[in-house]
């Protein structure tokens, strides 16, 4: 199971909850230092995501940290540059059905365009899934485009049901 979010202002680097991926990337929970390591630039490759002020980033980080291990954002830091190359999140939904079962929701998986095709995305997804399993989730679900079905199939997912959305 992943550790809860790293303490505020903790130094990025190998420690509890981190994994050195093929020596080139350190996979670890999101940290406050990551605002200056390209976190927003990474998210902008996923969806329109203007840069955040430090205040806004810290406030959201604190809200998520308060959820403990029920909300985990992992990032992959390139060891050579200290820049972020990938990020992804999993949140645990607490249900009444299935004897108060837990469901993991995989969200906001992104690999920097320059780092794609090296297995980093799959490695990150598998780590997030393992976290959800460790929390006791009976399944992990996600929404994605048709083009990404192959990627998630490689990560062990299978197609189920239909995604619907209502945007405001
Ligand atoms: C729940 C969500 O967050 S959905 C949003 C997903 N994110 C995005 O669309 C953002 C833009 N895209 C990306 O960031 C990346 O392309 C990702 C995350 C989709 C894939 O990351 P990568 O690091 O390039 O993938 P990775 O190298 O780990 O690929 C693992 C396997 O999936 C395959 N794969 C990767 N992308 C695709 C794809 N679009 N379609 C089919 N197969 C794919 C790879 O070929 C590889 O297969 P192999 O083991 O046989 O070689």
Tab-separated table of C-alpha atoms and ligand atoms in Angstrom:
chain	number	residue	atom	x	y	z
A	1	UNK	CA	0.000	0.000	0.000
A	2	UNK	CA	1.223	3.531	-0.747
A	3	UNK	CA	2.104	5.829	2.103
A	4	UNK	CA	-0.166	8.842	2.589
A	5	UNK	CA	0.986	12.093	1.013
A	6	UNK	CA	4.526	13.085	1.893
A	7	UNK	CA	4.781	15.647	4.666
A	8	UNK	CA	4.582	19.281	3.674
A	9	UNK	CA	7.831	20.556	2.166
A	10	UNK	CA	9.462	17.136	2.340
A	11	UNK	CA	12.458	16.746	0.079
A	12	UNK	CA	11.720	14.895	-3.130
A	13	UNK	CA	13.706	11.699	-3.402
A	14	UNK	CA	13.760	8.005	-2.688
A	15	UNK	CA	12.167	7.109	0.644
A	16	UNK	CA	8.958	5.549	1.918
A	17	UNK	CA	6.467	5.121	-0.927
A	18	UNK	CA	9.012	5.782	-3.668
A	19	UNK	CA	10.278	3.510	-6.410
A	20	UNK	CA	13.156	4.027	-8.785
A	21	UNK	CA	11.797	3.052	-12.187
A	22	UNK	CA	14.543	1.665	-14.392
A	23	UNK	CA	16.993	4.073	-12.673
A	24	UNK	CA	15.740	6.943	-14.823
A	25	UNK	CA	12.587	7.912	-12.883
A	26	UNK	CA	11.650	8.081	-9.220
A	27	UNK	CA	7.984	7.287	-8.659
A	28	UNK	CA	6.679	8.892	-5.471
A	29	UNK	CA	3.671	10.731	-4.019
A	30	UNK	CA	3.084	14.325	-5.124
A	31	UNK	CA	4.908	16.861	-2.987
A	32	UNK	CA	4.607	20.614	-2.516
A	33	UNK	CA	7.928	21.092	-4.318
A	34	UNK	CA	6.333	19.708	-7.481
A	35	UNK	CA	4.756	23.011	-8.423
A	36	UNK	CA	8.272	24.078	-9.423
A	37	UNK	CA	9.073	20.748	-11.058
A	38	UNK	CA	6.597	21.025	-13.895
A	39	UNK	CA	3.411	19.589	-12.372
A	40	UNK	CA	1.095	22.143	-14.010
A	41	UNK	CA	2.882	21.846	-17.364
A	42	UNK	CA	2.323	18.103	-17.180
A	43	UNK	CA	-1.374	18.458	-16.385
A	44	UNK	CA	-1.746	20.875	-19.308
A	45	UNK	CA	-0.926	17.941	-21.599
A	46	UNK	CA	-3.995	16.187	-20.248
A	47	UNK	CA	-6.591	18.924	-20.273
A	48	UNK	CA	-6.704	22.738	-20.433
A	49	UNK	CA	-4.980	23.565	-17.162
A	50	UNK	CA	-3.586	27.060	-16.673
A	51	UNK	CA	-0.674	27.502	-14.244
A	52	UNK	CA	-1.666	27.595	-10.578
A	53	UNK	CA	-0.516	30.154	-8.052
A	54	UNK	CA	1.477	28.714	-5.170
A	55	UNK	CA	-1.392	29.649	-2.854
A	56	UNK	CA	-3.959	27.740	-4.921
A	57	UNK	CA	-1.678	24.727	-5.247
A	58	UNK	CA	-0.960	24.632	-1.507
A	59	UNK	CA	-4.653	24.955	-0.643
A	60	UNK	CA	-5.685	22.072	-2.918
A	61	UNK	CA	-2.719	19.984	-1.733
A	62	UNK	CA	-3.840	20.450	1.879
A	63	UNK	CA	-7.433	19.455	1.036
A	64	UNK	CA	-6.257	16.278	-0.644
A	65	UNK	CA	-3.716	15.462	2.066
A	66	UNK	CA	-6.593	15.581	4.571
A	67	UNK	CA	-8.142	12.618	2.747
A	68	UNK	CA	-5.104	10.538	3.691
A	69	UNK	CA	-4.534	7.330	1.755
A	70	UNK	CA	-8.012	7.556	0.203
A	71	UNK	CA	-6.561	9.983	-2.320
A	72	UNK	CA	-3.142	9.403	-3.838
A	73	UNK	CA	-1.364	11.312	-6.578
A	74	UNK	CA	1.828	9.664	-7.790
A	75	UNK	CA	4.408	11.437	-9.910
A	76	UNK	CA	7.475	10.175	-11.764
A	77	UNK	CA	10.469	12.459	-11.403
A	78	UNK	CA	13.254	12.204	-13.939
A	79	UNK	CA	16.359	11.465	-11.851
A	80	UNK	CA	18.712	13.312	-14.198
A	81	UNK	CA	16.789	16.603	-14.353
A	82	UNK	CA	14.499	16.649	-11.320
A	83	UNK	CA	11.565	17.455	-13.632
A	84	UNK	CA	8.293	15.561	-13.514
A	85	UNK	CA	7.725	13.167	-16.412
A	86	UNK	CA	4.402	11.602	-15.382
A	87	UNK	CA	1.516	11.849	-12.940
A	88	UNK	CA	-1.648	9.968	-12.066
A	89	UNK	CA	-4.210	9.764	-9.291
A	90	UNK	CA	-6.426	7.224	-7.592
A	91	UNK	CA	-9.225	7.999	-5.172
A	92	UNK	CA	-11.118	5.585	-2.995
A	93	UNK	CA	-14.911	5.825	-2.979
A	94	UNK	CA	-16.637	4.521	0.163
A	95	UNK	CA	-19.912	2.793	-0.707
A	96	UNK	CA	-22.779	1.211	1.217
A	97	UNK	CA	-23.312	-1.538	-1.339
A	98	UNK	CA	-21.213	-4.682	-1.283
A	99	UNK	CA	-21.061	-4.565	2.509
A	100	UNK	CA	-19.654	-1.057	2.537
A	101	UNK	CA	-17.301	-1.871	-0.309
A	102	UNK	CA	-14.590	0.398	-1.656
A	103	UNK	CA	-14.070	1.396	-5.297
A	104	UNK	CA	-10.919	2.924	-6.736
A	105	UNK	CA	-11.230	5.666	-9.379
A	106	UNK	CA	-8.219	6.172	-11.631
A	107	UNK	CA	-7.874	9.772	-12.805
A	108	UNK	CA	-5.591	12.214	-14.601
A	109	UNK	CA	-2.923	9.847	-15.883
A	110	UNK	CA	-0.395	11.685	-18.031
A	111	UNK	CA	3.138	11.079	-19.289
A	112	UNK	CA	5.188	13.956	-20.699
A	113	UNK	CA	5.230	13.772	-24.509
A	114	UNK	CA	9.015	13.363	-24.491
A	115	UNK	CA	8.865	10.361	-22.147
A	116	UNK	CA	6.074	8.345	-23.755
A	117	UNK	CA	6.524	4.860	-25.132
A	118	UNK	CA	8.993	3.726	-22.443
A	119	UNK	CA	6.586	1.918	-20.164
A	120	UNK	CA	6.300	4.765	-17.668
A	121	UNK	CA	2.534	5.172	-18.050
A	122	UNK	CA	1.881	1.498	-17.455
A	123	UNK	CA	4.240	1.417	-14.481
A	124	UNK	CA	2.473	4.373	-12.896
A	125	UNK	CA	-1.007	2.934	-13.500
A	126	UNK	CA	-0.009	-0.409	-12.009
A	127	UNK	CA	1.313	1.360	-8.906
A	128	UNK	CA	-1.955	3.273	-8.506
A	129	UNK	CA	-3.981	0.101	-8.966
A	130	UNK	CA	-1.836	-1.670	-6.371
A	131	UNK	CA	-2.540	1.155	-3.941
A	132	UNK	CA	-6.294	0.760	-4.446
A	133	UNK	CA	-6.036	-2.991	-4.006
A	134	UNK	CA	-4.029	-2.457	-0.830
A	135	UNK	CA	-6.775	-0.194	0.522
A	136	UNK	CA	-9.274	-3.025	0.019
A	137	UNK	CA	-11.012	-1.868	-3.179
A	138	UNK	CA	-12.923	-4.605	-4.997
A	139	UNK	CA	-12.399	-2.875	-8.357
A	140	UNK	CA	-10.719	0.086	-10.015
A	141	UNK	CA	-12.561	1.984	-12.752
A	142	UNK	CA	-11.717	4.801	-15.157
A	143	UNK	CA	-13.050	6.800	-18.094
A	144	UNK	CA	-11.013	7.183	-21.250
A	145	UNK	CA	-11.274	7.774	-24.984
A	146	UNK	CA	-11.605	4.902	-27.439
A	147	UNK	CA	-8.008	5.532	-28.559
A	148	UNK	CA	-6.716	4.684	-25.075
A	149	UNK	CA	-8.435	1.324	-24.747
A	150	UNK	CA	-5.260	-0.435	-25.920
A	151	UNK	CA	-3.125	1.281	-23.307
A	152	UNK	CA	-5.459	0.408	-20.459
A	153	UNK	CA	-5.810	-3.141	-21.744
A	154	UNK	CA	-2.022	-3.413	-21.415
A	155	UNK	CA	-2.449	-2.242	-17.822
A	156	UNK	CA	-4.892	-5.094	-17.153
A	157	UNK	CA	-8.230	-3.315	-17.612
A	158	UNK	CA	-11.149	-4.612	-19.653
A	159	UNK	CA	-14.003	-2.685	-21.244
A	160	UNK	CA	-17.139	-2.441	-19.081
A	161	UNK	CA	-20.356	-0.479	-19.557
A	162	UNK	CA	-20.669	3.004	-21.054
A	163	UNK	CA	-19.319	6.319	-19.855
A	164	UNK	CA	-21.765	9.254	-19.672
A	165	UNK	CA	-21.154	12.852	-18.709
A	166	UNK	CA	-23.053	16.048	-17.974
A	167	UNK	CA	-20.888	19.139	-18.210
A	168	UNK	CA	-21.675	22.536	-16.620
B	1	LIG	C1	-8.083	7.768	-16.691
B	1	LIG	C2	-7.323	8.787	-17.491
B	1	LIG	O1	-6.585	9.570	-16.929
B	1	LIG	S1	-7.471	8.810	-19.195
B	1	LIG	C3	-6.279	10.006	-19.789
B	1	LIG	C4	-5.000	9.364	-20.241
B	1	LIG	N1	-3.977	10.376	-20.522
B	1	LIG	C5	-3.856	11.002	-21.735
B	1	LIG	O2	-4.577	10.764	-22.685
B	1	LIG	C6	-2.763	12.066	-21.801
B	1	LIG	C7	-1.890	11.942	-23.055
B	1	LIG	N2	-1.272	10.612	-23.174
B	1	LIG	C8	-0.324	10.168	-22.325
B	1	LIG	O3	0.022	10.819	-21.344
B	1	LIG	C9	0.323	8.820	-22.610
B	1	LIG	O4	0.296	8.588	-24.003
B	1	LIG	C10	-0.344	7.603	-21.897
B	1	LIG	C11	-0.463	7.874	-20.387
B	1	LIG	C12	-1.736	7.356	-22.453
B	1	LIG	C13	0.524	6.370	-22.135
B	1	LIG	O5	1.765	6.572	-21.493
B	1	LIG	P1	3.106	5.844	-22.057
B	1	LIG	O6	4.144	5.995	-21.011
B	1	LIG	O7	3.423	6.355	-23.399
B	1	LIG	O8	2.606	4.349	-22.185
B	1	LIG	P2	3.507	3.042	-21.994
B	1	LIG	O9	4.822	3.266	-22.684
B	1	LIG	O10	3.558	2.677	-20.558
B	1	LIG	O11	2.641	1.965	-22.785
B	1	LIG	C14	2.357	0.708	-22.238
B	1	LIG	C15	1.802	-0.170	-23.344
B	1	LIG	O12	0.596	0.430	-23.843
B	1	LIG	C16	0.721	0.682	-25.243
B	1	LIG	N3	0.092	1.958	-25.543
B	1	LIG	C17	0.458	3.188	-25.130
B	1	LIG	N4	-0.384	4.131	-25.588
B	1	LIG	C18	-1.289	3.465	-26.343
B	1	LIG	C19	-2.428	3.879	-27.082
B	1	LIG	N5	-2.803	5.165	-27.151
B	1	LIG	N6	-3.142	2.929	-27.725
B	1	LIG	C20	-2.795	1.618	-27.662
B	1	LIG	N7	-1.729	1.167	-26.946
B	1	LIG	C21	-0.988	2.078	-26.306
B	1	LIG	C22	2.219	0.755	-25.509
B	1	LIG	O13	2.525	0.431	-26.848
B	1	LIG	C23	2.749	-0.280	-24.535
B	1	LIG	O14	2.570	-1.573	-25.080
B	1	LIG	P3	3.804	-2.634	-25.146
B	1	LIG	O15	4.061	-3.024	-23.723
B	1	LIG	O16	3.269	-3.752	-25.959
B	1	LIG	O17	4.937	-1.897	-25.757
